[in-house]
Coordinates of C-alpha atoms in Angstrom, one line a residue:
X1 CA -71.9 194.9 153.8
X2 CA -69.6 197.5 155.1
X3 CA -66.6 195.8 153.7
X4 CA -68.2 195.3 150.4
X5 CA -69.1 199.0 150.2
X6 CA -65.3 200.0 151.1
X7 CA -63.9 197.6 148.5
X8 CA -66.3 199.1 145.8
X9 CA -65.5 202.7 146.7
X10 CA -61.8 201.9 146.7
X11 CA -62.2 200.3 143.3
X12 CA -63.9 203.2 141.9
X13 CA -61.3 205.7 143.3
X14 CA -58.5 203.6 141.8
X15 CA -60.3 203.4 138.4
X16 CA -60.9 207.0 138.5
X17 CA -57.2 207.8 139.2
X18 CA -55.9 205.6 136.4
X19 CA -58.4 207.3 134.0
X20 CA -57.3 210.6 135.0
X21 CA -53.6 209.8 134.7
X22 CA -54.3 208.1 131.1
X23 CA -56.3 211.3 130.2
X24 CA -53.4 213.6 131.3
X25 CA -50.9 211.5 129.4
X26 CA -53.1 211.6 126.3
X27 CA -53.6 215.3 126.9
X28 CA -49.7 215.9 127.0
X29 CA -49.3 213.9 123.8
X30 CA -52.0 215.7 121.9
X31 CA -50.5 219.1 123.1
X32 CA -47.1 218.2 121.7
X33 CA -48.5 217.1 118.4
X34 CA -50.7 220.0 118.0
X35 CA -48.0 222.4 118.8
X36 CA -45.4 220.8 116.4
X37 CA -47.9 219.5 113.7
X38 CA -46.3 221.5 111.1
X39 CA -42.8 220.1 111.8
X40 CA -44.2 216.5 112.1
X41 CA -46.0 216.9 108.7
X42 CA -42.9 218.2 107.0
X43 CA -40.7 215.6 108.4
X44 CA -43.2 212.9 107.3
X45 CA -43.4 214.6 103.6
X46 CA -39.6 214.7 103.4
X47 CA -39.3 211.0 104.5
X48 CA -41.7 210.1 101.7
X49 CA -39.6 212.0 99.1
X50 CA -36.3 210.4 100.1
X51 CA -37.6 207.0 100.2
X52 CA -39.3 207.4 96.8
X53 CA -36.1 208.9 95.6
X54 CA -34.2 205.8 96.9
X55 CA -36.5 203.5 95.3
X56 CA -36.0 205.3 91.9
X57 CA -32.3 205.3 92.2
X58 CA -32.2 201.6 92.7
X59 CA -34.5 200.9 89.7
X60 CA -32.3 203.1 87.8
X61 CA -28.9 201.3 89.0
X62 CA -30.2 198.0 88.2
X63 CA -31.5 198.8 84.9
X64 CA -28.2 200.7 83.9
X65 CA -26.0 197.9 85.2
X66 CA -27.9 195.2 83.6
X67 CA -27.6 196.8 80.2
X68 CA -23.7 197.4 80.4
X69 CA -20.6 195.4 81.1
X70 CA -19.7 195.8 84.7
X71 CA -17.1 193.0 84.7
X72 CA -14.7 195.4 82.9
X73 CA -16.6 198.7 82.6
X74 CA -15.5 201.5 80.5
X75 CA -14.6 204.8 82.2
X76 CA -17.5 206.5 80.5
X77 CA -19.8 203.8 81.9
X78 CA -18.7 204.4 85.3
X79 CA -18.7 208.0 85.1
X80 CA -22.3 208.1 84.0
X81 CA -23.2 205.7 86.8
X82 CA -21.4 207.7 89.3
X83 CA -22.8 211.1 88.1
X84 CA -26.5 210.0 87.5
X85 CA -27.0 207.7 90.4
X86 CA -23.9 207.5 92.7
X87 CA -23.9 211.2 93.5
X88 CA -27.6 211.6 94.5
X89 CA -27.3 208.5 96.7
X90 CA -24.3 210.1 98.5
X91 CA -26.2 213.4 99.0
X92 CA -28.9 211.4 100.7
X93 CA -26.3 209.6 102.7
X94 CA -24.8 212.9 103.8
X95 CA -28.3 213.8 104.9
X96 CA -28.4 210.7 107.2
X97 CA -24.8 211.6 108.4
X98 CA -26.0 215.2 109.5
X99 CA -29.4 214.2 110.6
X100 CA -28.4 213.9 114.4
X101 CA -27.4 217.7 114.2
X102 CA -30.7 218.5 112.7
X103 CA -32.7 216.5 115.3
X104 CA -30.6 217.9 118.4
X105 CA -31.1 221.4 117.2
X106 CA -34.8 221.1 116.8
X107 CA -35.5 219.4 120.0
X108 CA -33.1 221.8 121.9
X109 CA -34.5 224.9 120.3
X110 CA -38.2 224.9 119.2
X111 CA -39.4 222.0 121.2
X112 CA -37.9 222.7 124.6
X113 CA -35.8 226.1 125.0
X114 CA -38.3 228.1 123.1
X115 CA -41.1 227.1 125.6
X116 CA -38.8 227.6 128.6
X117 CA -37.7 230.9 127.2
X118 CA -41.1 232.3 126.4
X119 CA -42.9 230.8 129.5
X120 CA -45.6 229.0 127.4
X121 CA -44.8 225.8 129.3
X122 CA -46.8 227.2 132.2
X123 CA -50.0 226.8 130.1
X124 CA -49.5 223.1 129.8
X125 CA -48.6 222.7 133.5
X126 CA -51.8 224.5 134.6
X127 CA -53.8 222.2 132.6
X128 CA -53.5 219.1 134.9
X129 CA -50.3 218.1 133.2
X130 CA -47.4 217.7 135.5
X131 CA -43.9 218.8 134.5
X132 CA -42.6 215.3 134.1
X133 CA -45.4 214.2 131.9
X134 CA -44.9 217.3 129.7
X135 CA -41.3 216.4 129.5
X136 CA -41.8 212.7 128.9
X137 CA -44.2 213.5 126.0
X138 CA -41.5 215.9 124.7
X139 CA -38.9 213.0 124.7
X140 CA -41.3 209.9 123.8
X141 CA -43.0 211.2 120.7
X142 CA -39.7 212.2 118.8
X143 CA -38.0 209.0 120.0
X144 CA -40.8 206.9 118.5
X145 CA -40.9 208.9 115.4
X146 CA -37.0 208.6 114.9
X147 CA -37.0 204.9 115.6
X148 CA -39.7 204.4 112.8
X149 CA -38.6 207.0 110.3
X150 CA -34.9 206.9 110.4
X151 CA -35.1 203.0 110.4
X152 CA -37.1 203.0 107.3
X153 CA -34.8 205.7 105.7
X154 CA -31.6 203.8 106.7
X155 CA -32.8 200.4 105.6
X156 CA -34.1 201.9 102.2
X157 CA -30.5 203.7 101.8
X158 CA -28.6 200.4 102.5
X159 CA -30.9 198.5 99.9
X160 CA -30.1 200.9 97.3
X161 CA -26.5 201.3 98.2
X162 CA -25.9 197.4 97.7
X163 CA -27.2 197.7 94.1
X164 CA -24.2 199.7 93.1
X165 CA -21.2 197.9 91.6
X166 CA -19.0 198.9 94.7
X167 CA -15.7 197.3 93.7
X168 CA -15.7 200.0 90.9
X169 CA -16.7 202.9 93.0
X170 CA -14.1 203.6 95.7
X171 CA -16.2 206.4 97.2
X172 CA -18.9 203.9 98.0
X173 CA -16.9 201.4 100.1
X174 CA -18.6 200.3 103.1
X175 CA -15.8 201.9 105.6
X176 CA -16.4 205.2 104.0
X177 CA -20.2 205.1 104.5
X178 CA -20.4 204.0 108.1
X179 CA -22.4 206.8 109.4
X180 CA -25.1 206.2 106.7
X181 CA -25.6 202.4 107.1
X182 CA -27.6 200.0 109.1
X183 CA -28.5 200.9 112.8
X184 CA -25.8 203.6 113.0
X185 CA -27.9 206.7 111.7
X186 CA -30.8 205.6 114.1
X187 CA -28.5 205.5 117.1
X188 CA -26.9 208.8 116.1
X189 CA -30.3 210.4 115.8
X190 CA -31.4 209.1 119.2
X191 CA -28.2 210.5 120.7
X192 CA -29.0 213.8 119.0
X193 CA -32.5 213.7 120.7
X194 CA -31.2 213.2 124.0
X195 CA -28.3 215.9 123.8
X196 CA -30.8 218.3 122.4
X197 CA -33.1 217.7 125.3
X198 CA -30.6 218.1 128.0
X199 CA -29.2 221.3 126.3
X200 CA -32.6 222.7 126.1
X201 CA -33.3 222.3 129.7
X202 CA -29.7 223.6 130.7
X203 CA -29.6 226.5 128.5
X204 CA -33.3 227.6 128.3
X205 CA -32.7 230.0 125.4
X206 CA -33.1 229.0 121.7
X207 CA -29.8 230.1 119.9
X208 CA -27.5 229.4 122.8
X209 CA -29.1 225.8 123.1
X210 CA -28.6 225.1 119.4
X211 CA -24.9 226.0 119.5
X212 CA -24.6 223.9 122.8
X213 CA -26.2 221.0 121.1
X214 CA -24.0 220.9 118.0
X215 CA -20.9 221.2 120.3
X216 CA -21.8 218.6 122.7
X217 CA -22.7 216.2 119.8
X218 CA -19.4 216.8 118.2
X219 CA -17.5 216.1 121.6
X220 CA -19.5 212.8 122.0
X221 CA -19.2 211.5 118.3
X222 CA -15.7 212.3 117.7
X223 CA -14.2 209.7 120.1
X224 CA -16.7 207.3 118.8
X225 CA -15.4 207.8 115.3
X226 CA -11.6 207.7 116.4
X227 CA -12.4 204.3 118.0
X228 CA -14.6 203.0 115.2
X229 CA -12.0 200.6 113.7
X230 CA -11.3 199.2 117.3
X231 CA -14.7 198.3 118.3
X232 CA -14.2 194.8 116.9
X233 CA -10.8 193.3 116.7
X234 CA -9.3 193.6 113.4
X235 CA -7.9 190.5 111.5
X236 CA -4.1 190.4 111.3
X237 CA -1.8 189.1 108.4
X238 CA 1.8 188.5 108.6
X239 CA 4.1 188.8 105.4
X240 CA 8.0 188.9 104.5
X241 CA 7.0 191.5 102.0
X242 CA 5.7 194.9 102.7
X243 CA 2.0 194.9 102.2
X244 CA 0.1 197.5 100.3
X245 CA -2.6 199.7 102.0
X246 CA -5.3 199.1 99.4
X247 CA -6.5 195.6 98.8
X248 CA -9.8 194.9 97.0
X249 CA -13.0 196.7 97.8
X250 CA -13.8 194.7 100.9
X251 CA -10.9 194.9 103.3
X252 CA -10.7 198.0 105.3
X253 CA -7.0 198.5 106.2
X254 CA -6.5 199.9 109.6
X255 CA -2.8 199.5 110.4
X256 CA 0.6 198.4 109.2
X257 CA 3.9 197.9 110.7
X258 CA 6.8 195.7 111.4
X259 CA 7.3 192.3 113.4
X260 CA 10.4 192.0 115.3
X261 CA 12.2 188.8 116.1
X262 CA 10.2 188.0 119.1
X263 CA 7.0 188.5 117.4
X264 CA 6.1 192.0 118.7
X265 CA 4.4 194.6 116.6
X266 CA 6.3 197.9 115.9
X267 CA 4.0 200.8 114.2
X268 CA 5.3 201.5 110.7
X269 CA 8.3 203.9 111.1
X270 CA 9.4 206.8 108.9
X271 CA 12.3 205.4 107.2
X272 CA 12.9 208.3 104.9
X273 CA 12.2 208.8 101.1
X274 CA 13.7 206.4 98.7
X275 CA 14.5 203.6 101.3
X276 CA 13.8 200.1 100.3
X277 CA 11.4 198.1 102.6
X278 CA 14.1 195.5 103.3
X279 CA 16.5 198.2 104.4
X280 CA 13.9 199.7 106.5
X281 CA 13.3 196.3 108.3
X282 CA 17.2 196.1 108.7
X283 CA 17.4 199.5 110.3
X284 CA 14.8 198.4 113.0
X285 CA 16.0 194.9 113.5
X286 CA 12.6 193.5 112.2
X287 CA 12.1 190.2 110.4
X288 CA 8.7 191.0 108.6
X289 CA 5.6 193.0 108.3
X290 CA 2.0 192.9 109.7
X291 CA -1.2 194.3 108.3
X292 CA -4.4 194.9 110.4
X293 CA -7.6 195.1 108.4
X294 CA -11.4 194.5 108.7
X295 CA -12.6 192.1 105.9
X296 CA -16.2 192.6 104.7
X297 CA -17.6 190.2 107.1
X298 CA -16.8 192.8 109.9
X299 CA -19.1 195.4 108.5
X300 CA -22.3 194.2 110.4
X301 CA -20.4 193.7 113.8
X302 CA -18.8 197.0 113.4
X303 CA -22.0 198.7 112.6
X304 CA -23.7 197.2 115.6
X305 CA -21.0 197.8 118.1
X306 CA -21.2 201.5 117.2
X307 CA -24.9 201.7 117.3
X308 CA -24.8 200.1 120.8
X309 CA -22.3 202.4 122.0
X310 CA -24.2 205.5 120.8
X311 CA -27.4 204.1 122.0
X312 CA -25.8 203.7 125.5
X313 CA -24.6 207.2 125.3
X314 CA -28.1 208.3 124.4
X315 CA -29.6 206.5 127.5
X316 CA -27.2 208.2 129.9
X317 CA -27.8 211.6 128.4
X318 CA -31.5 211.1 128.4
X319 CA -31.3 209.9 132.1
X320 CA -29.3 213.1 133.0
X321 CA -32.1 215.0 131.3
X322 CA -34.9 213.3 133.4
X323 CA -32.8 213.9 136.6
X324 CA -32.4 217.5 136.0
X325 CA -36.1 217.9 135.3
X326 CA -37.1 216.2 138.2
X327 CA -34.7 218.2 140.4
X328 CA -35.7 221.4 139.1
X329 CA -39.5 221.0 138.5
X330 CA -40.5 218.3 141.1

C-alpha cells in the first residue's frame, strides 16, 4: 500500500512538472507572438503579395513566349519581355538577396536588443518563464517562419525564373542568380537570424546592434561568395586554341590559362595588348590552353553546397548565442 501510494504521488508530481513546463513554453511562445504580431502579419501579407506577383509573372511569361518566335526573337520582342517581366522578376530576386540583412536587423533590434535595452524582458522572466525559454522562443518562432516562408518564396521564384527564355537574357543566367535560387536564400536567411540574435545579446542597444549585424553578415558571406565557384570541382577542357570566356547560356566560365609541356596549369598571364595567343604561348613555353567551367548540371550541387556551408555557419553562430545566454543568464 505504501509503495503504491508513493508511486502514485511521484507520477502525479512528474505529470504536474511536465504540465507546468509545457505551459511555460506555450506562454513564452504566446508572449513573442503577441509582442510582434504586427510584424508577423505584415510579413505574411508581403509573402502573399510576392508569391501572387510571381504567379502572375509566370503566367504572363508563358503566354508571351507562346505567342512569339523565341527561336530567333527580334530585339523588340526581347526588350518587351525583359522590361515587362524580367525586370520585376529581378527586383523580387534582389529582395531575396537582401532578405538576410532584413531578418538579421529585425531580430537584432526589435526582437532582442530593444527588450534588453528597455528592460521589458524582466516582465517575461518574472512570469514563470526562464531566460533560456524566453530566448528559445525568440529564436524558434522566427526560424520556423523563415523555413516555411522563404522556402515557399524561393521555390516560387525559381519556378517563375525557369519559364524565361534564359538563353536570350544574359542577366538571368543561373550563375548570376545564385543568391536567389533554391535552398541558398533559406540558408542565408537562417544565418541572418542567428547573427542578429548574437549581435542583439552582445550589443544590447538597437542601433549599434543593427550595424553590428550588417557588418558581421558581410564578413561571413563575402568568403562564401568568393569560394562559391570552388565548392564543387569545376570541369576542365583542354585545347590548342585559346578558348573564349563566353560559351552558351549554361556554362559558367571560372578560369582560363595555359598548359605547359608537363601538363601543369599556368593562370592566364598578361602578354600585352595586340599579342597573338600563339605568341603568348611561346613566351611562356606553353603548349596549349585550359578552360575551367561549371556546366548547367553543376547548378544544383553548387546551390546545395553553399546552402550547407551557410546552414553550418548559422548553427555555429546560434550555438554561440545560446552559450552566451546561458553564461550571462543561467
